[in-house]
Structure formats: structure tokens, C-alpha cells
Coordinates of C-alpha atoms in Angstrom, one line a residue:
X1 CA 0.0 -10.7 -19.8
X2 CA -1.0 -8.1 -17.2
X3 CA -4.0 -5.6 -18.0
X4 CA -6.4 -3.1 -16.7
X5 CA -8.6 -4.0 -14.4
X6 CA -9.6 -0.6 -13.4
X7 CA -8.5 3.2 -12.9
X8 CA -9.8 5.7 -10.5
X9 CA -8.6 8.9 -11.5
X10 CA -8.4 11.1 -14.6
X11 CA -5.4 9.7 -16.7
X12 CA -6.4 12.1 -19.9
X13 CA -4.6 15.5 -17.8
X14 CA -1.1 14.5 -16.2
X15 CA 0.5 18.0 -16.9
X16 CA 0.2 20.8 -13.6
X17 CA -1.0 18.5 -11.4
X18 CA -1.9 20.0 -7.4
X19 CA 1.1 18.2 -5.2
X20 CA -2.1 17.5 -2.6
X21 CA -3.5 15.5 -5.3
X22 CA -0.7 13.0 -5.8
X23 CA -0.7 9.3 -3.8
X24 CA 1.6 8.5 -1.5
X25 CA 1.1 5.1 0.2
X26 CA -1.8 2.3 -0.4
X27 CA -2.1 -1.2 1.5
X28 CA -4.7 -3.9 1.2
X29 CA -5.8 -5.2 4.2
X30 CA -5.2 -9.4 4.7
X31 CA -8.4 -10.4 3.3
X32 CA -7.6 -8.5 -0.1
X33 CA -11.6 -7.3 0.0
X34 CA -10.4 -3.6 0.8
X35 CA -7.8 -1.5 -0.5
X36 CA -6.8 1.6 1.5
X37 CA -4.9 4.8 -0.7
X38 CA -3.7 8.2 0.8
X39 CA -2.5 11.1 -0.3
X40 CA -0.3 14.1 0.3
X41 CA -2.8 16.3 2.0
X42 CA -3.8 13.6 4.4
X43 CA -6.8 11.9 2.8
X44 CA -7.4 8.5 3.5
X45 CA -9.9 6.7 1.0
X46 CA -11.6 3.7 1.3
X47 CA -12.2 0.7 -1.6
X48 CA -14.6 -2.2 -1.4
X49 CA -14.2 -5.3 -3.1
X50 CA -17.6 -6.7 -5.1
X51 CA -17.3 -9.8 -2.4
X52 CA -18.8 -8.1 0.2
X53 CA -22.2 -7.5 0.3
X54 CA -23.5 -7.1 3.9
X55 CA -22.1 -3.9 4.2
X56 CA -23.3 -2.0 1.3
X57 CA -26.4 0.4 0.8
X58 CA -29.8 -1.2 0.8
X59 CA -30.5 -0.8 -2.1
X60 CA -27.6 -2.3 -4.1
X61 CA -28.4 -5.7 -1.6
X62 CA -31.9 -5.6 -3.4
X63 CA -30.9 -5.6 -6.5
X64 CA -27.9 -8.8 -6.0
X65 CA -31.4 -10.8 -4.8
X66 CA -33.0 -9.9 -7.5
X67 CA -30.0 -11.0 -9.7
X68 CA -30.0 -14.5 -7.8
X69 CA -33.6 -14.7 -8.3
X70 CA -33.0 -14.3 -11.8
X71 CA -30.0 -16.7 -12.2
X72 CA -31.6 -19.6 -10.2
X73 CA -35.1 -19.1 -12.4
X74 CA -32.1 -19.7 -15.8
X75 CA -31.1 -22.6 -14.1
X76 CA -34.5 -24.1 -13.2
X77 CA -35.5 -23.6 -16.9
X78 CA -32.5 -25.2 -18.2
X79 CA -32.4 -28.2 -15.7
X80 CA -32.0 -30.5 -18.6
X81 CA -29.2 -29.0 -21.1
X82 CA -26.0 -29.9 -19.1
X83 CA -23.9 -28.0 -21.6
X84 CA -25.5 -24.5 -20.3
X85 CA -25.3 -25.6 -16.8
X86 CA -21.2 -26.0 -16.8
X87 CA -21.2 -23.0 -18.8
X88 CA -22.9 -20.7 -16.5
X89 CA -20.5 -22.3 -13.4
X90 CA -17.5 -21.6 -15.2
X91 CA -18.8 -18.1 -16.3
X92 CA -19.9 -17.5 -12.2
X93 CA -16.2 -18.5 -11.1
X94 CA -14.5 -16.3 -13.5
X95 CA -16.7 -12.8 -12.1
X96 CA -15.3 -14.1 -8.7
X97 CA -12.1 -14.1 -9.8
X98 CA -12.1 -10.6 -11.6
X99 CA -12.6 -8.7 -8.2
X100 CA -14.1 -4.9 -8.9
X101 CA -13.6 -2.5 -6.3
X102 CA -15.7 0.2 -5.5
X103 CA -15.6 3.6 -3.3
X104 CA -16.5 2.9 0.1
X105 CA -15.6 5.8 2.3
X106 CA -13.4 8.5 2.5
X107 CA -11.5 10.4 6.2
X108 CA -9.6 13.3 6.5
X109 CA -6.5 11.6 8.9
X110 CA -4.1 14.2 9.2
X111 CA -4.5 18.1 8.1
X112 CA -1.1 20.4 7.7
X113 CA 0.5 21.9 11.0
X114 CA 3.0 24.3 12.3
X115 CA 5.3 23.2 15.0
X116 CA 5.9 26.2 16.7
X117 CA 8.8 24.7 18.9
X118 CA 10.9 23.7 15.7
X119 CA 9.7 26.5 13.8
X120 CA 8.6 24.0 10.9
X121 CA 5.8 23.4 9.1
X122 CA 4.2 19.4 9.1
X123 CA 2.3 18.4 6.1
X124 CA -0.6 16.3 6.0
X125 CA 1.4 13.9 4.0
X126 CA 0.3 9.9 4.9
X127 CA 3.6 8.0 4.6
X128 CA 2.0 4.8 6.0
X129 CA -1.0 2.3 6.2
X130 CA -1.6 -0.2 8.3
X131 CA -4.9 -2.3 8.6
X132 CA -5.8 -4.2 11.9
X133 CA -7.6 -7.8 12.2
X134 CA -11.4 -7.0 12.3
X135 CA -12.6 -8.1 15.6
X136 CA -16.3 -7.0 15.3
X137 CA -17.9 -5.4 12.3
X138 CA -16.1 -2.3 12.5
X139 CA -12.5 -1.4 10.6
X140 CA -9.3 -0.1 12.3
X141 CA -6.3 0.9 10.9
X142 CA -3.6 2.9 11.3
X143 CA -2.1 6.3 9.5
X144 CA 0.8 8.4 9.9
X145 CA 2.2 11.4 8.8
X146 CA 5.9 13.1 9.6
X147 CA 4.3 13.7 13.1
X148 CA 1.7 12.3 14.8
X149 CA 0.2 8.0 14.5
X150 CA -3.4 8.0 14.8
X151 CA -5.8 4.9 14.9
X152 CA -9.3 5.4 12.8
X153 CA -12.1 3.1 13.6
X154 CA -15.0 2.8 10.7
X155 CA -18.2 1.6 11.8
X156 CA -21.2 1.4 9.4
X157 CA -24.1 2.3 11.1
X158 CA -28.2 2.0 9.8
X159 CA -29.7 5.4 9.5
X160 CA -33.7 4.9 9.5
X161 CA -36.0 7.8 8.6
X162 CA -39.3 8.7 9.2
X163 CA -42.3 9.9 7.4
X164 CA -45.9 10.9 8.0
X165 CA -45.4 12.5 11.5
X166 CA -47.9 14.9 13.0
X167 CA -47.2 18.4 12.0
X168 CA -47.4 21.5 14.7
X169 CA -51.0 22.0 13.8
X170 CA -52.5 19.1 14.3
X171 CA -50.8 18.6 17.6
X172 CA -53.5 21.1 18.6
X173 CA -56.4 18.5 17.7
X174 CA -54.9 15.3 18.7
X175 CA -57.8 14.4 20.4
X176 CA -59.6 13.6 17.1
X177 CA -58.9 10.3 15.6
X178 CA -58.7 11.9 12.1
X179 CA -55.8 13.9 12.9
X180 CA -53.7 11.3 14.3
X181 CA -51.6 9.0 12.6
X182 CA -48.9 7.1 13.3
X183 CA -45.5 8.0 11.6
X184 CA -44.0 5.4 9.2
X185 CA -40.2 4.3 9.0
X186 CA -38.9 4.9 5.4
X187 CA -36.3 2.5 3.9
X188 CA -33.2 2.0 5.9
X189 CA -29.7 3.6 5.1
X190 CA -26.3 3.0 5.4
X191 CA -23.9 5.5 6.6
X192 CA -20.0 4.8 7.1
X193 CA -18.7 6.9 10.1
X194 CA -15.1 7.1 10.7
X195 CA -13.9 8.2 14.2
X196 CA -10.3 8.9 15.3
X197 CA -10.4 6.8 18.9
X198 CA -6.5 7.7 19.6
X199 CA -3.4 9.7 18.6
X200 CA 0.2 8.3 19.3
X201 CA 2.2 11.1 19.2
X202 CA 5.0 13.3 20.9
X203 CA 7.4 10.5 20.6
X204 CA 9.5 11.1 17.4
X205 CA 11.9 14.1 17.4
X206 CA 11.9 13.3 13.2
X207 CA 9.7 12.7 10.2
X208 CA 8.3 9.3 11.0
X209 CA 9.6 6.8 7.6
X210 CA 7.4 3.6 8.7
X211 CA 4.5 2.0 11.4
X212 CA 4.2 -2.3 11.2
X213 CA 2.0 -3.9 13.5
X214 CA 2.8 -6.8 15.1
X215 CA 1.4 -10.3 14.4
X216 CA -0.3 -10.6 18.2
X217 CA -2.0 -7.4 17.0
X218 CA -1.3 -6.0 20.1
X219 CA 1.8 -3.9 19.8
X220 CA 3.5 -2.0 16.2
X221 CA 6.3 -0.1 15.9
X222 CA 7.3 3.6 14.2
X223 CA 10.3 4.5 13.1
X224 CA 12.1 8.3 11.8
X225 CA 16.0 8.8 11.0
X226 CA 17.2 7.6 14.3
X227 CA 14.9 6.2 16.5
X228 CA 12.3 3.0 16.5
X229 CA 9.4 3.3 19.2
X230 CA 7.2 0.2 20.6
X231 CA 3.5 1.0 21.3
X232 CA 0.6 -1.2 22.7
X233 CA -2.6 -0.2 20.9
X234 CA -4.5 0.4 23.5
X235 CA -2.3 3.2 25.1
X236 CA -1.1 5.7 23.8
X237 CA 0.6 8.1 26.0
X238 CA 3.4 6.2 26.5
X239 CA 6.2 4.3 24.0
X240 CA 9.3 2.3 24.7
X241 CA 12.1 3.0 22.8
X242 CA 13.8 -0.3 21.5
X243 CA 17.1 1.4 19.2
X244 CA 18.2 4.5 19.4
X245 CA 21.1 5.2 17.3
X246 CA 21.9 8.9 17.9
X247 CA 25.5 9.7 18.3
X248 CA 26.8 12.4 21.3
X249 CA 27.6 14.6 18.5
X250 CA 25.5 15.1 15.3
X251 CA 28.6 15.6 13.3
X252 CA 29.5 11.4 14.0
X253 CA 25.9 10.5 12.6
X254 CA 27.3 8.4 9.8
X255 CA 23.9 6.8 8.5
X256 CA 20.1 6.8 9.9
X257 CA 17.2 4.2 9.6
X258 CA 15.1 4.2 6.6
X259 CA 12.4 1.5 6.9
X260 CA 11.3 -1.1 9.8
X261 CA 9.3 -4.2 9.9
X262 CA 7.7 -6.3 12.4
X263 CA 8.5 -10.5 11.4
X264 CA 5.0 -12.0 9.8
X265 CA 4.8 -15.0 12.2
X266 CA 7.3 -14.2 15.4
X267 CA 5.8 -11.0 17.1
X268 CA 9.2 -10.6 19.0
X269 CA 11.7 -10.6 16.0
X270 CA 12.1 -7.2 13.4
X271 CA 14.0 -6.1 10.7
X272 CA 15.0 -2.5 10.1
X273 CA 17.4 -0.7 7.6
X274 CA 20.0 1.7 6.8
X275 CA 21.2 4.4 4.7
X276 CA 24.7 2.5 4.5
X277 CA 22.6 -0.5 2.7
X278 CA 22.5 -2.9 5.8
X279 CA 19.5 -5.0 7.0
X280 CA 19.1 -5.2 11.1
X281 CA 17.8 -8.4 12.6
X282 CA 16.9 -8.1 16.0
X283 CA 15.1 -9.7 18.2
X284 CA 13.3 -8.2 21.2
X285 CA 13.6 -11.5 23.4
X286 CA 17.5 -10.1 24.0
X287 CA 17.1 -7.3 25.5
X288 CA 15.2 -4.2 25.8
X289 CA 17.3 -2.5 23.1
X290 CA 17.8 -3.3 19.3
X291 CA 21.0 -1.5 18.7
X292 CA 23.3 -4.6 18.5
X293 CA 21.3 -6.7 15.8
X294 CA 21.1 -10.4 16.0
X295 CA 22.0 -10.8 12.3
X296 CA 23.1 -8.0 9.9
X297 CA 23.2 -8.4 5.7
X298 CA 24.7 -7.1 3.8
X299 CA 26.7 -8.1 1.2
X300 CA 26.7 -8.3 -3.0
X301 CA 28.0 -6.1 -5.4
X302 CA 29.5 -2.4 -5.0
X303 CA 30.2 -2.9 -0.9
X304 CA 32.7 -0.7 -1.4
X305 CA 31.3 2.9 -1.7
X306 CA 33.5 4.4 -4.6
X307 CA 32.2 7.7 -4.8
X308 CA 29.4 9.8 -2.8
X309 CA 27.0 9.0 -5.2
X310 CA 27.6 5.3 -5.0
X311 CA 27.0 5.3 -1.1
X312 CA 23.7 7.5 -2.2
X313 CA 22.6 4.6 -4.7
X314 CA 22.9 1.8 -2.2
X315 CA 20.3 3.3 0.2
X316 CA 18.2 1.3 0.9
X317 CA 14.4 2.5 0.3
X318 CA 12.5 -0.2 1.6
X319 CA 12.4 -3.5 2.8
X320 CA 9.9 -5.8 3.5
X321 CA 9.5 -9.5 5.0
X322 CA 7.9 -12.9 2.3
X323 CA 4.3 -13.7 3.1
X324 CA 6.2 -17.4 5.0
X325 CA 8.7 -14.9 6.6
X326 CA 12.2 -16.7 5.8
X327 CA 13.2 -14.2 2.8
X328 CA 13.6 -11.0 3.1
X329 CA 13.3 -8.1 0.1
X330 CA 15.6 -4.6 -0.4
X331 CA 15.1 -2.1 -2.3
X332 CA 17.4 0.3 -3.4
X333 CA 18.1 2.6 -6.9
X334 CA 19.5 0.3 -8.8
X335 CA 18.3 -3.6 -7.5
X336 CA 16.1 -5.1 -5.4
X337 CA 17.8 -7.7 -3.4
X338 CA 16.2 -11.1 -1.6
X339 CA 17.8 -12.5 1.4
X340 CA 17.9 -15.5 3.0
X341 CA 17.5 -15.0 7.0
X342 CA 20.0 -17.9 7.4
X343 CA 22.8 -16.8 4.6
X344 CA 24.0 -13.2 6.0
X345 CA 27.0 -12.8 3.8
X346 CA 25.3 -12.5 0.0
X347 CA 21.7 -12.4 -1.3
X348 CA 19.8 -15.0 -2.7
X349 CA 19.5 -12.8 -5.7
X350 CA 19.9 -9.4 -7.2
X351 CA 17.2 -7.6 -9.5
X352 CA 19.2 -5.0 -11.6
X353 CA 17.7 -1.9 -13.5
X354 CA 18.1 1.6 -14.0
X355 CA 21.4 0.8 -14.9
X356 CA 22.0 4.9 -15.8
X357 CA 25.3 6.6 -17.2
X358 CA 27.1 8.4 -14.8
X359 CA 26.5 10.8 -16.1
X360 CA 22.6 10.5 -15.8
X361 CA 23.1 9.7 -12.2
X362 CA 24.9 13.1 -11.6
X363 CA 21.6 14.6 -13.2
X364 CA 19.7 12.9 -10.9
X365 CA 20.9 14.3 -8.4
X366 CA 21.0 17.9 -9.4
X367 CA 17.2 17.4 -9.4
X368 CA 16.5 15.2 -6.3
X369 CA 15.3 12.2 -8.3
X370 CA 18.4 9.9 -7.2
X371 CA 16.7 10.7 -3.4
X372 CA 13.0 9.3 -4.7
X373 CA 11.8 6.5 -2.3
X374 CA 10.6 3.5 -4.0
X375 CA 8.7 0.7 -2.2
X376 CA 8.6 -2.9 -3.3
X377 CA 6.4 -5.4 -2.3
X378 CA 6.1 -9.6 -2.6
X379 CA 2.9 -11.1 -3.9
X380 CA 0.5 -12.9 -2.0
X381 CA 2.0 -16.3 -2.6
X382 CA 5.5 -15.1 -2.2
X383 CA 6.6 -16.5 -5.8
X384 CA 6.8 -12.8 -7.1
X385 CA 8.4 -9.5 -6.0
X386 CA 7.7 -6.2 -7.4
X387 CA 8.5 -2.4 -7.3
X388 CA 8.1 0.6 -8.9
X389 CA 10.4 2.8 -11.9
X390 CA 10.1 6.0 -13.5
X391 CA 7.7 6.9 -16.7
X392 CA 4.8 4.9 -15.1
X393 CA 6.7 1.3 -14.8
X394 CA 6.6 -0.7 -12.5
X395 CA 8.6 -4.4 -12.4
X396 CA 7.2 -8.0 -11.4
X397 CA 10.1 -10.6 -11.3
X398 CA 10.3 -14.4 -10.8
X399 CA 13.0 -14.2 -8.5
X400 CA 13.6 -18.1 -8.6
X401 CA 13.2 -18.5 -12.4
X402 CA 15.2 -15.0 -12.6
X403 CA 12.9 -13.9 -15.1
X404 CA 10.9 -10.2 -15.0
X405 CA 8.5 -8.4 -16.7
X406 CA 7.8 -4.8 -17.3
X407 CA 4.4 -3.4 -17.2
X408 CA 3.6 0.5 -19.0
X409 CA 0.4 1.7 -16.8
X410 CA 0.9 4.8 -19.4
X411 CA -0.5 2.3 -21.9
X412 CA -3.9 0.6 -21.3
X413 CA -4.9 -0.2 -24.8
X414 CA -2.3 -1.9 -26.5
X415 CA 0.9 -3.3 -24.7
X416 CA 0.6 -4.0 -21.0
X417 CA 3.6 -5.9 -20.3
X418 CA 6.9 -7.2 -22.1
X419 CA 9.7 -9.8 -21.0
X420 CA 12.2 -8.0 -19.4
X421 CA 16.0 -8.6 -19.3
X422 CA 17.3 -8.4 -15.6
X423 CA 20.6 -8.8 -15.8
X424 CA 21.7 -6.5 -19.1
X425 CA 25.2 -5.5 -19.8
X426 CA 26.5 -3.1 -18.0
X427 CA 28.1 -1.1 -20.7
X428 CA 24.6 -1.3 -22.9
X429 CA 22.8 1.4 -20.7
X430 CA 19.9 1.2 -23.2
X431 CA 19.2 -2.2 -23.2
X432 CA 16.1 -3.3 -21.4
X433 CA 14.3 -5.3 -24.0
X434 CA 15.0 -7.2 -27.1
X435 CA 14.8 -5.2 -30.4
X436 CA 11.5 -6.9 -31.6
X437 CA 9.4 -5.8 -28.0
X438 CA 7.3 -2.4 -28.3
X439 CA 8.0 -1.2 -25.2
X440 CA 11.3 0.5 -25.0
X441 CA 12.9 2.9 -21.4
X442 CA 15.8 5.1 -23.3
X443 CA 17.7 6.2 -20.3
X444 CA 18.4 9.4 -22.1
X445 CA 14.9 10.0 -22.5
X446 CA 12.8 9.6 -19.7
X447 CA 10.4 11.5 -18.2
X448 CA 11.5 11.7 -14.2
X449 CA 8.7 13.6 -12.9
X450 CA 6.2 10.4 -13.9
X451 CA 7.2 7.5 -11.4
X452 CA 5.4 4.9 -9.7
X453 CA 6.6 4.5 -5.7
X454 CA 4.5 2.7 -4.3
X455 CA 2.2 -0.2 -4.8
X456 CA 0.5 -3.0 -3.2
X457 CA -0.2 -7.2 -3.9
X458 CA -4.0 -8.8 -2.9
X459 CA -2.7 -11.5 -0.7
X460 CA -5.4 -13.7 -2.2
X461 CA -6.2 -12.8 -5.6
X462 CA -3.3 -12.2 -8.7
X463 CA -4.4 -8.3 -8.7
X464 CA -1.8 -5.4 -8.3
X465 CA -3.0 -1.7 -7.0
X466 CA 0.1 0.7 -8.1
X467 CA 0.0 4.4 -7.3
X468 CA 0.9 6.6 -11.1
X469 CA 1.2 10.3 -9.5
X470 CA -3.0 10.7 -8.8
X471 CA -3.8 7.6 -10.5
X472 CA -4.8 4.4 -9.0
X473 CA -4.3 1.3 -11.4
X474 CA -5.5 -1.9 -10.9
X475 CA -3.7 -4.5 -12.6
X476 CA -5.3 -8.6 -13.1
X477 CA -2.7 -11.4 -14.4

């Protein structure tokens, strides 16, 4: 069973709501203590885990002594009643365990512009979040828009404030010990600064799709439709290109890249996709350019593109490398697809849903739904893989034991999650549960405009963050 932890957001008024409002990417950073979520008009807010205490207000530090002051009196006065002793260890292990997150700062990364030489306007959108290792007590991490990369550093700084000090009047008489006094410090403050310390940009001729850093922490890469860069952190007026796959003539452009990764563990090996459906292994250690991958999967069911809206269906929306970095997880429409890096020909296994009529998938398209870009992600200990679906679902499947489950963040009362069936007949297009579960997803009655397309795994705890529209959920299992 999967269930609230928390929300951050008001979930009682869905209807109307302000496009700058809505969430478009969140990441946790490796630690899990901090969860990172922006939005569409270039807001980047901060969350803090309940671990970490050294960096909050004064005042909140006081009161967790006070708490362990309390708590180790309890214990003192209950030295000899065993029972009460394992009791209160078990009950301390399980509040570590249920991580709460609180607000710990908010930036304003990216505001809209106008690109005068294209004539276009850019939105503040943030399609992409990418933390960097802590190497003092500062935080760095990187945003992006359609535009412009830009690195944020947030330092916490102590903000001390004085009282008592000699007023302009008695300045006058200072030479009378009654009317000087020494001013006193008040109690000392925490502030959070951010500061933007570089901007990578002028490099991409389109809307920037996806930034992964590199596992030296050194280097990352952006890619848009047709190009992927290589930066160095440190500068930032200059990137290599490493593929290019621009034809002479823009009527031969056949497909265009739609995600990239860095490898977890081998800072010279990367993975980047296609709108055909194909997954790119390259490996920088072969030459400065990427266009002729190393390995290339692709494979499975429907190769063959039928129809227009088959090829359409089979784009592939995101990908993304396991925590160990030997599997590799696709996402399109209709599956999400885990590859073996040494079986190129067929996947490991195949995820179905929204298996839609025609019909349905003609509609889709009418209204620009069939074009939505849903992430996936793997859990922290790589047993689990998960990705978002439409009325406020969101999937979590064993891939090994081939079993899934389906979670309604719409619901956080009753019914959190129910057994799903992954591989349903494709002729029943309403079958997604058995007739005795609660939760049911008619496909001729859903709701497209509510959808969940991102979301993001702790890589230590079994906690989910998922993005509902303006909603941030936080799911415990």
C-alpha cells in the first residue's frame, strides 16, 4: 500500500488553474534530504528533509535540544522497565523512517524573454534539474529553460543583529559615562541566499529537452531536437559539440533527439534517444563525435510503423539509466521498456498501458495529448520503475516479478493503490483491474487535462515526490 505522506499545494480548486502555476520538473538530490520542484514561470523551490538540522533557523535547533533533553530525562526515569525502553527505540526509528519535508528556499532561475533574432518568445519554463555533489556547505545545481543553462549556488549565511546602540543624541555627550553603552548582539538568524554564479548559453539553436551531469562532476551535457553539447562547469563560454544530427536540407530531417543521459558510473559513456524509438549508446572514448553510436536498441513490438500515428506513439519520451547502470528504461505512450546494455535486439521487458481505441488515439491527437511528455524514473534500489498516466495516476512496476500497481493521487482518503494488470488483452481496452478493485481508468472517460509527467524516487528512503498539475504529492510505501 502506498499513502500520503504530504501535499504542498491546494488540491480542494483544480478547475482554471494559471498555466505559470503548473510543475514541470522535480529531482531529489543523491542524499534524498532535499527535493528540488519547478515550474512553468521559472521558479525554482527548495524542500528540506526533517534530517537535517544544522542548517535550519535558530530557533527550531532550540527547540530539537529541548526535545532530546526531554527524551533522555524519559529514559533516565524509566532505566528499569525494559519493555518502555524497546518501545521508544522502535518508535524513534520509525520518525526516521517517515522523512517530512519542509520549505527551505525559493529562486527565481529563469524569467520569460523575447528573442528578437528569431522573432520568438522564450518562456520561463524549467524543463530540467540537476543537483551537484556538495563540496562545502553551500548547494549548486543546475536549471534550464528552452534557452539558456544557468548554475545557482545557495549559501546559508548567519545574519546577527544589534540592539541598544547609541542614538544621534547622545553621540553629543559621549563623554559622560551614563550615556554610553555598549550595543548588544540580538539572537542570530539564518538567511538562505541564492546567487546565479554562471549562465551557459548561446549554444542551442532549439528548445533545450535535457542537461545530465557527469559522474566526475566536472562536465554535463544539454541536449534540443538536433544537437547534444559538452560543457565543463567551470566555463562557460564555450561547448563542444559531440552529435550533431542536422541534415543539408531540413526537408531529409527524418527524426530528432528527445532525451540524453550521462552513464551513472563511466563518465565517458551516454545514452540519448529518438523520435523513431531508438536508444544511442555512445561512448566519448571513440571519437570526438557521437553520431555513429556504439550500440543502438531497438527492438519489441510494432517496429514496423503502420500508420502516422503509430510512428507518433513509439516516441520515445524519456529515458533514463538503473541506479547500477547495466539496464536501461524507455518511455513512450503506450509502454515503458527496460534494456539490457548487452542484449540490443529486444528488451528485457515491456510495461503496457493506455492501451486506447483508435479511435481514442485519433482524439488524442486532435487535442495534442498523444504529444504529452511523460518521464519515468527507477527507484533508489533499482528493483522498481515508475512513470506517470493521465487523471492523476501514476504506475510503480516490479519489472522482474512483472507485477504493477496503480496509485490515484486524486484520492488520499480511501484507496491509494490497487494491483494492476500489465499485460491486458488487447481487444479489452477497459480492462485495467479486476472487477472486485475500486479503482477503475475507463478509457472512454478520462479526464486528459489531469496528468502526472513527471516524478521523482529518494535514492535512500521508499518515498515518491510526483508532480499532479500544481500539486506536489509525497508518497511513503
Amino acid at each position: 500500500m502506498w499513502r500520503t505522506s504530504q501535499i504542498f499545494g491546494d488540491n480542494s480548486y483544480t478547475e482554471n488553474i494559471d498555466e505559470k502555476d503548473k510543475i514541470s520538473t522535480l529531482e531529489f538530490d543523491k542524499t534524498g534530504d532535499y527535493l528540488a520542484v519547478g515550474d512553468n514561470s521559472g521558479r525554482v523551490i527548495l524542500f528540506q528533509s526533517d534530517n537535517i538540522k544544522n542548517e535550519s533557523s535558530l530557533e527550531s535547533d532550540i527547540s530539537d535540544r529541548e526535545i532530546d533533553i526531554e527524551e533522555s530525562e524519559n529514559d533516565l526515569e524509566n532505566e528499569n522497565d525494559l519493555e518502555k525502553e524497546l518501545e521508544a527505540e522502535f518508535i524513534k526509528k520509525k520518525k526516521k523512517q517517515r522523512l517530512q519535508y519542509k520549505f527551505y528556499t525559493e529562486l527565481q532561475s529563469h524569467k520569460p524573454t523575447f528573442d528578437y533574432i528569431k522573432s520568438l518568445e522564450v518562456s520561463g519554463k524549467i524543463n530540467k534539474i540537476q543537483w551537484i555533489k556538495r563540496r562545502n556547505q553551500s548547494h549548486l545545481l543546475l536549471t534550464t529553460n528552452d534557452q539558456s543553462i544557468k548554475l545557482w549556488k545557495i549559501i546559508t549565511k548567519k545574519i546577527r543583529s544589534f540592539d541598544n546602540l547609541n542614538s544621534k543624541k547622545e553621540q553629543k555627550n559621549l563623554n559622560s559615562e551614563n550615556n554610553f553603552h555598549l550595543p548588544k548582539m540580538e539572537k542570530t538568524q539564518m538567511e538562505k541566499k541564492a546567487t546565479n554564479t554562471k549562465i551557459y548559453g548561446n549554444a542551442h539553436v532549439y528548445s533545450i529537452n535535457s542537461i545530465s551531469l557527469s559522474c566526475d562532476e566536472e562536465t554535463f551535457i544539454s541536449s534540443d531536437d538536433l544537437r547534444i553539447n559538452l560543457w565543463n562547469l567551470e566555463r562557460s563560454d564555450k561547448a563542444f559539440n559531440i552529435v550533431d544530427i542536422k541534415p543539408q536540407s531540413i526537408k531529409q530531417l527524418s527524426e530528432v533527439i528527445t532525451c540524453s543521459q550521462f552513464h551513472p558510473s563511466q563518465c565517458s559513456e551516454l545514452i540519448y534517444s529518438t523520435s523513431k524509438g531508438i536508444i544511442n549508446y555512445a561512448d566519448l572514448r571513440q571519437g570526438s563525435k557521437c553520431n555513429k553510436s556504439v550500440k543502438m536498441f531497438q527492438g519489441g513490438e510494432n517496429v514496423e510503423k503502420e500508420t502516422f500515428l503509430d510512428e507518433i506513439i513509439s516516441n520515445i519520451t524519456d529515458i533514463k539509466f538503473s541506479p547500477c547502470g547495466r539496464y536501461i528504461l524507455s518511455r513512450d505512450f503506450t509502454s515503458l521498456k527496460i534494456w539490457d546494455l548487452n542484449m540490443e535486439n529486444q528488451p528485457l521487458s515491456t510495461l503496457y498501458f493506455h492501451q486506447f481505441s483508435q479511435n481514442k488515439y485519433k482524439e488524442l491527437y486532435k487535442n495534442g495529448n498523444i504529444f504529452d511528455h511523460f518521464k519515468c524514473n527507477w527507484s533508489g534500489n533499482g528493483k522498481h520503475v515508475l512513470t506517470g498516466s493521465y487523471e492523476d495516476y501514476y504506475y510503480i512496476f516490479d519489472w522482474k516479478k512483472n507485477k504493477g500497481v496503480l496509485v490515484d493521487c486524486s484520492n488520499t482518503t480511501e484507496v491509494y493503490s490497487k494491483l494492476y494488470d500489465i499485460n491486458p488483452e488487447i481487444n479489452n481496452e477497459n480492462s485495467v483491474f479486476g472487477e472486485n478493485d475500486k479503482l477503475s481508468y475507463d478509457s472512454e472517460k478520462i479526464n486528459f487535462s489531469k496528468k502526472i509527467l513527471d516524478l521523482s524516487c529518494n535514492p535512500n528512503q521508499n518515498l515518491t515526490a510526483v508532480a499532479a498539475t500544481n500539486i506536489l504529492y509525497l508518497y511513503v510505501g
